[in-house]
């Protein structure tokens, strides 16, 4: 399961990054670094259907598939389940927020979906950080990511930067971890093939 997991993880990260930059640059009056990412899919945005379909739905499904196969790869159904939940929460981010009314039902549903995604991911990291059989580098990576994901929130509370910037930093940590894990799995699969060939 290592190769499918690695490819799914890298695909999720690549699709998100490409879709974000392309759609952000094509959306009029969108500040690439300072507007909420969710604004790309908000009500009234010209490319909202594209962003919601690709940036949230496609990426969320890829992330869920990555989570499910990763859980099987490390023989931990709880981690897999948490990552699947994170991916499904991300998928539901396609519910378009109404930036003119944060209390609108659609806005609340959108914010709840993002919270589900973050909660599932954090629970998975917490589980991985203390799971004994897991490879040491992956445990360390999970612990580091768990700490790094909190720092942007602390920075926002301390007025060091804005909430949209914090959200970007959180996503950098999330997809950075996915890329790290995917590359580790590719490396292990490569070494396993060499060992088998030499054997």
CSV table of C-alpha atoms in Angstrom, one decimal:
chain,number,residue,atom,x,y,z
A,1,UNK,CA,0.0,0.0,0.0
A,2,UNK,CA,3.0,2.3,0.2
A,3,UNK,CA,3.0,3.4,-3.4
A,4,UNK,CA,-0.7,4.1,-3.7
A,5,UNK,CA,-0.6,6.0,-0.4
A,6,UNK,CA,2.4,8.1,-1.5
A,7,UNK,CA,0.9,8.9,-4.9
A,8,UNK,CA,-2.5,9.9,-3.3
A,9,UNK,CA,-0.7,12.2,-0.8
A,10,UNK,CA,1.4,13.9,-3.4
A,11,UNK,CA,-1.6,14.2,-5.8
A,12,UNK,CA,-3.6,15.9,-3.0
A,13,UNK,CA,-0.9,18.4,-2.2
A,14,UNK,CA,-0.1,19.1,-5.9
A,15,UNK,CA,-3.8,19.6,-6.9
A,16,UNK,CA,-4.4,22.0,-4.0
A,17,UNK,CA,-1.3,24.1,-4.6
A,18,UNK,CA,-1.9,24.3,-8.4
A,19,UNK,CA,-5.6,25.0,-8.1
A,20,UNK,CA,-5.0,27.7,-5.4
A,21,UNK,CA,-2.5,29.7,-7.3
A,22,UNK,CA,-4.2,29.4,-10.7
A,23,UNK,CA,-7.7,30.3,-9.4
A,24,UNK,CA,-6.4,33.0,-7.0
A,25,UNK,CA,-4.6,34.7,-9.9
A,26,UNK,CA,-7.7,34.5,-12.1
A,27,UNK,CA,-10.1,35.8,-9.5
A,28,UNK,CA,-10.5,39.6,-9.7
A,29,UNK,CA,-9.5,41.6,-6.6
A,30,UNK,CA,-8.3,38.6,-4.7
A,31,UNK,CA,-5.2,39.3,-2.6
A,32,UNK,CA,-3.0,36.2,-3.0
A,33,UNK,CA,-1.5,36.4,0.5
A,34,UNK,CA,-4.0,38.3,2.5
A,35,UNK,CA,-7.6,37.1,1.6
A,36,UNK,CA,-9.1,34.0,3.1
A,37,UNK,CA,-8.6,31.0,0.9
A,38,UNK,CA,-12.3,30.2,1.4
A,39,UNK,CA,-13.1,33.4,-0.3
A,40,UNK,CA,-12.2,31.8,-3.6
A,41,UNK,CA,-15.3,29.6,-3.2
A,42,UNK,CA,-17.6,32.1,-1.5
A,43,UNK,CA,-21.0,33.2,-2.8
A,44,UNK,CA,-20.6,35.6,-5.6
A,45,UNK,CA,-17.1,34.8,-6.6
A,46,UNK,CA,-16.8,34.2,-10.4
A,47,UNK,CA,-14.7,31.0,-10.1
A,48,UNK,CA,-16.3,29.7,-7.0
A,49,UNK,CA,-17.7,26.5,-8.7
A,50,UNK,CA,-14.2,25.7,-10.0
A,51,UNK,CA,-12.5,26.2,-6.7
A,52,UNK,CA,-15.1,24.4,-4.7
A,53,UNK,CA,-15.0,21.4,-7.1
A,54,UNK,CA,-11.2,21.2,-7.4
A,55,UNK,CA,-9.8,22.9,-4.3
A,56,UNK,CA,-12.1,21.4,-1.8
A,57,UNK,CA,-13.9,18.3,-3.3
A,58,UNK,CA,-11.2,16.8,-5.4
A,59,UNK,CA,-8.5,17.5,-2.8
A,60,UNK,CA,-10.7,16.3,0.0
A,61,UNK,CA,-11.4,13.0,-1.7
A,62,UNK,CA,-7.7,12.5,-2.5
A,63,UNK,CA,-6.9,13.3,1.2
A,64,UNK,CA,-9.5,10.9,2.4
A,65,UNK,CA,-8.1,8.1,0.1
A,66,UNK,CA,-4.6,9.0,1.3
A,67,UNK,CA,-5.7,8.7,4.9
A,68,UNK,CA,-7.5,5.4,4.5
A,69,UNK,CA,-4.5,3.8,2.7
A,70,UNK,CA,-2.0,5.3,5.1
A,71,UNK,CA,-3.9,3.8,8.0
A,72,UNK,CA,-3.7,0.4,6.4
A,73,UNK,CA,0.0,1.0,5.6
A,74,UNK,CA,0.9,1.6,9.2
A,75,UNK,CA,-1.7,-0.9,10.6
A,76,UNK,CA,-3.6,1.8,12.5
A,77,UNK,CA,-7.3,2.1,11.8
A,78,UNK,CA,-7.7,5.0,14.2
A,79,UNK,CA,-5.2,7.1,12.4
A,80,UNK,CA,-6.7,6.2,9.1
A,81,UNK,CA,-10.2,7.0,10.3
A,82,UNK,CA,-9.1,10.4,11.6
A,83,UNK,CA,-7.4,11.3,8.4
A,84,UNK,CA,-10.5,10.1,6.4
A,85,UNK,CA,-12.6,12.4,8.6
A,86,UNK,CA,-10.2,15.2,7.9
A,87,UNK,CA,-10.5,14.7,4.2
A,88,UNK,CA,-14.3,14.5,4.3
A,89,UNK,CA,-14.4,17.7,6.4
A,90,UNK,CA,-12.1,19.4,3.8
A,91,UNK,CA,-14.5,18.1,1.0
A,92,UNK,CA,-17.4,19.7,2.8
A,93,UNK,CA,-15.5,23.0,2.7
A,94,UNK,CA,-17.1,23.2,-0.8
A,95,UNK,CA,-20.2,24.5,1.0
A,96,UNK,CA,-19.8,28.2,-0.1
A,97,UNK,CA,-19.5,30.7,2.7
A,98,UNK,CA,-21.3,34.0,2.6
A,99,UNK,CA,-18.7,36.6,3.4
A,100,UNK,CA,-21.3,39.3,3.7
A,101,UNK,CA,-23.0,37.3,6.5
A,102,UNK,CA,-20.9,35.2,8.8
A,103,UNK,CA,-24.0,34.1,10.6
A,104,UNK,CA,-25.7,32.7,7.5
A,105,UNK,CA,-26.4,28.9,7.6
A,106,UNK,CA,-24.0,28.3,4.7
A,107,UNK,CA,-21.2,30.2,6.4
A,108,UNK,CA,-21.7,28.3,9.6
A,109,UNK,CA,-21.7,25.0,7.7
A,110,UNK,CA,-18.5,26.0,5.9
A,111,UNK,CA,-16.7,26.9,9.1
A,112,UNK,CA,-17.8,23.7,10.8
A,113,UNK,CA,-16.5,21.6,8.0
A,114,UNK,CA,-13.1,23.2,8.2
A,115,UNK,CA,-13.1,22.6,12.0
A,116,UNK,CA,-13.9,18.9,11.4
A,117,UNK,CA,-11.0,18.7,8.9
A,118,UNK,CA,-8.5,20.3,11.3
A,119,UNK,CA,-9.8,18.2,14.3
A,120,UNK,CA,-9.4,14.9,12.4
A,121,UNK,CA,-5.9,15.8,11.3
A,122,UNK,CA,-4.8,16.9,14.8
A,123,UNK,CA,-6.2,13.7,16.3
A,124,UNK,CA,-4.4,11.6,13.7
A,125,UNK,CA,-1.1,13.5,14.6
A,126,UNK,CA,-1.6,13.0,18.3
A,127,UNK,CA,-2.2,9.3,17.8
A,128,UNK,CA,0.8,8.9,15.5
A,129,UNK,CA,3.0,10.9,17.9
A,130,UNK,CA,2.6,8.2,20.6
A,131,UNK,CA,2.1,5.0,18.6
A,132,UNK,CA,5.0,2.7,19.5
A,133,UNK,CA,5.3,0.5,16.3
A,134,UNK,CA,5.4,3.5,14.0
A,135,UNK,CA,8.8,4.4,12.5
A,136,UNK,CA,10.7,6.9,14.6
A,137,UNK,CA,11.1,9.5,11.9
A,138,UNK,CA,7.3,9.5,11.3
A,139,UNK,CA,6.6,9.8,15.0
A,140,UNK,CA,8.9,12.8,15.2
A,141,UNK,CA,7.4,14.3,12.0
A,142,UNK,CA,3.9,14.0,13.5
A,143,UNK,CA,5.0,15.6,16.8
A,144,UNK,CA,6.7,18.5,15.0
A,145,UNK,CA,3.7,19.0,12.7
A,146,UNK,CA,1.5,19.0,15.8
A,147,UNK,CA,3.5,21.8,17.4
A,148,UNK,CA,3.8,23.8,14.2
A,149,UNK,CA,0.1,23.8,13.5
A,150,UNK,CA,-0.6,25.5,16.8
A,151,UNK,CA,2.0,28.3,16.3
A,152,UNK,CA,0.0,30.2,13.6
A,153,UNK,CA,-3.0,30.3,15.9
A,154,UNK,CA,-0.9,31.6,18.7
A,155,UNK,CA,0.6,34.2,16.3
A,156,UNK,CA,-2.9,35.4,15.4
A,157,UNK,CA,-3.9,35.7,19.0
A,158,UNK,CA,-0.8,37.7,19.7
A,159,UNK,CA,-1.6,40.0,16.7
A,160,UNK,CA,1.6,38.9,14.9
A,161,UNK,CA,-0.3,38.3,11.7
A,162,UNK,CA,-3.8,38.1,10.4
A,163,UNK,CA,-6.1,35.1,10.4
A,164,UNK,CA,-5.9,34.5,6.6
A,165,UNK,CA,-2.1,34.3,6.9
A,166,UNK,CA,-2.5,31.9,9.8
A,167,UNK,CA,-4.8,29.7,7.8
A,168,UNK,CA,-2.2,29.6,5.0
A,169,UNK,CA,0.5,28.6,7.5
A,170,UNK,CA,-1.7,25.8,8.9
A,171,UNK,CA,-2.2,24.5,5.4
A,172,UNK,CA,1.5,24.7,4.7
A,173,UNK,CA,2.0,22.5,7.8
A,174,UNK,CA,-0.8,20.1,6.7
A,175,UNK,CA,0.4,19.6,3.2
A,176,UNK,CA,4.0,19.7,4.1
A,177,UNK,CA,3.4,16.8,6.4
A,178,UNK,CA,1.5,14.9,3.7
A,179,UNK,CA,4.4,15.5,1.3
A,180,UNK,CA,7.0,14.4,3.9
A,181,UNK,CA,5.1,11.2,4.7
A,182,UNK,CA,4.5,10.4,1.0
A,183,UNK,CA,8.2,10.9,0.1
A,184,UNK,CA,9.1,8.6,3.1
A,185,UNK,CA,6.8,5.9,1.8
A,186,UNK,CA,8.2,6.3,-1.7
A,187,UNK,CA,11.7,6.0,-0.3
A,188,UNK,CA,10.9,2.9,1.7
A,189,UNK,CA,9.2,1.3,-1.3
A,190,UNK,CA,12.3,2.0,-3.5
A,191,UNK,CA,14.6,0.5,-0.9
A,192,UNK,CA,12.4,-2.5,-0.5
A,193,UNK,CA,12.5,-3.1,-4.3
A,194,UNK,CA,16.3,-2.9,-4.3
A,195,UNK,CA,16.5,-5.3,-1.4
A,196,UNK,CA,14.2,-7.7,-3.1
A,197,UNK,CA,16.2,-7.4,-6.3
A,198,UNK,CA,19.5,-8.1,-4.6
A,199,UNK,CA,18.0,-11.0,-2.7
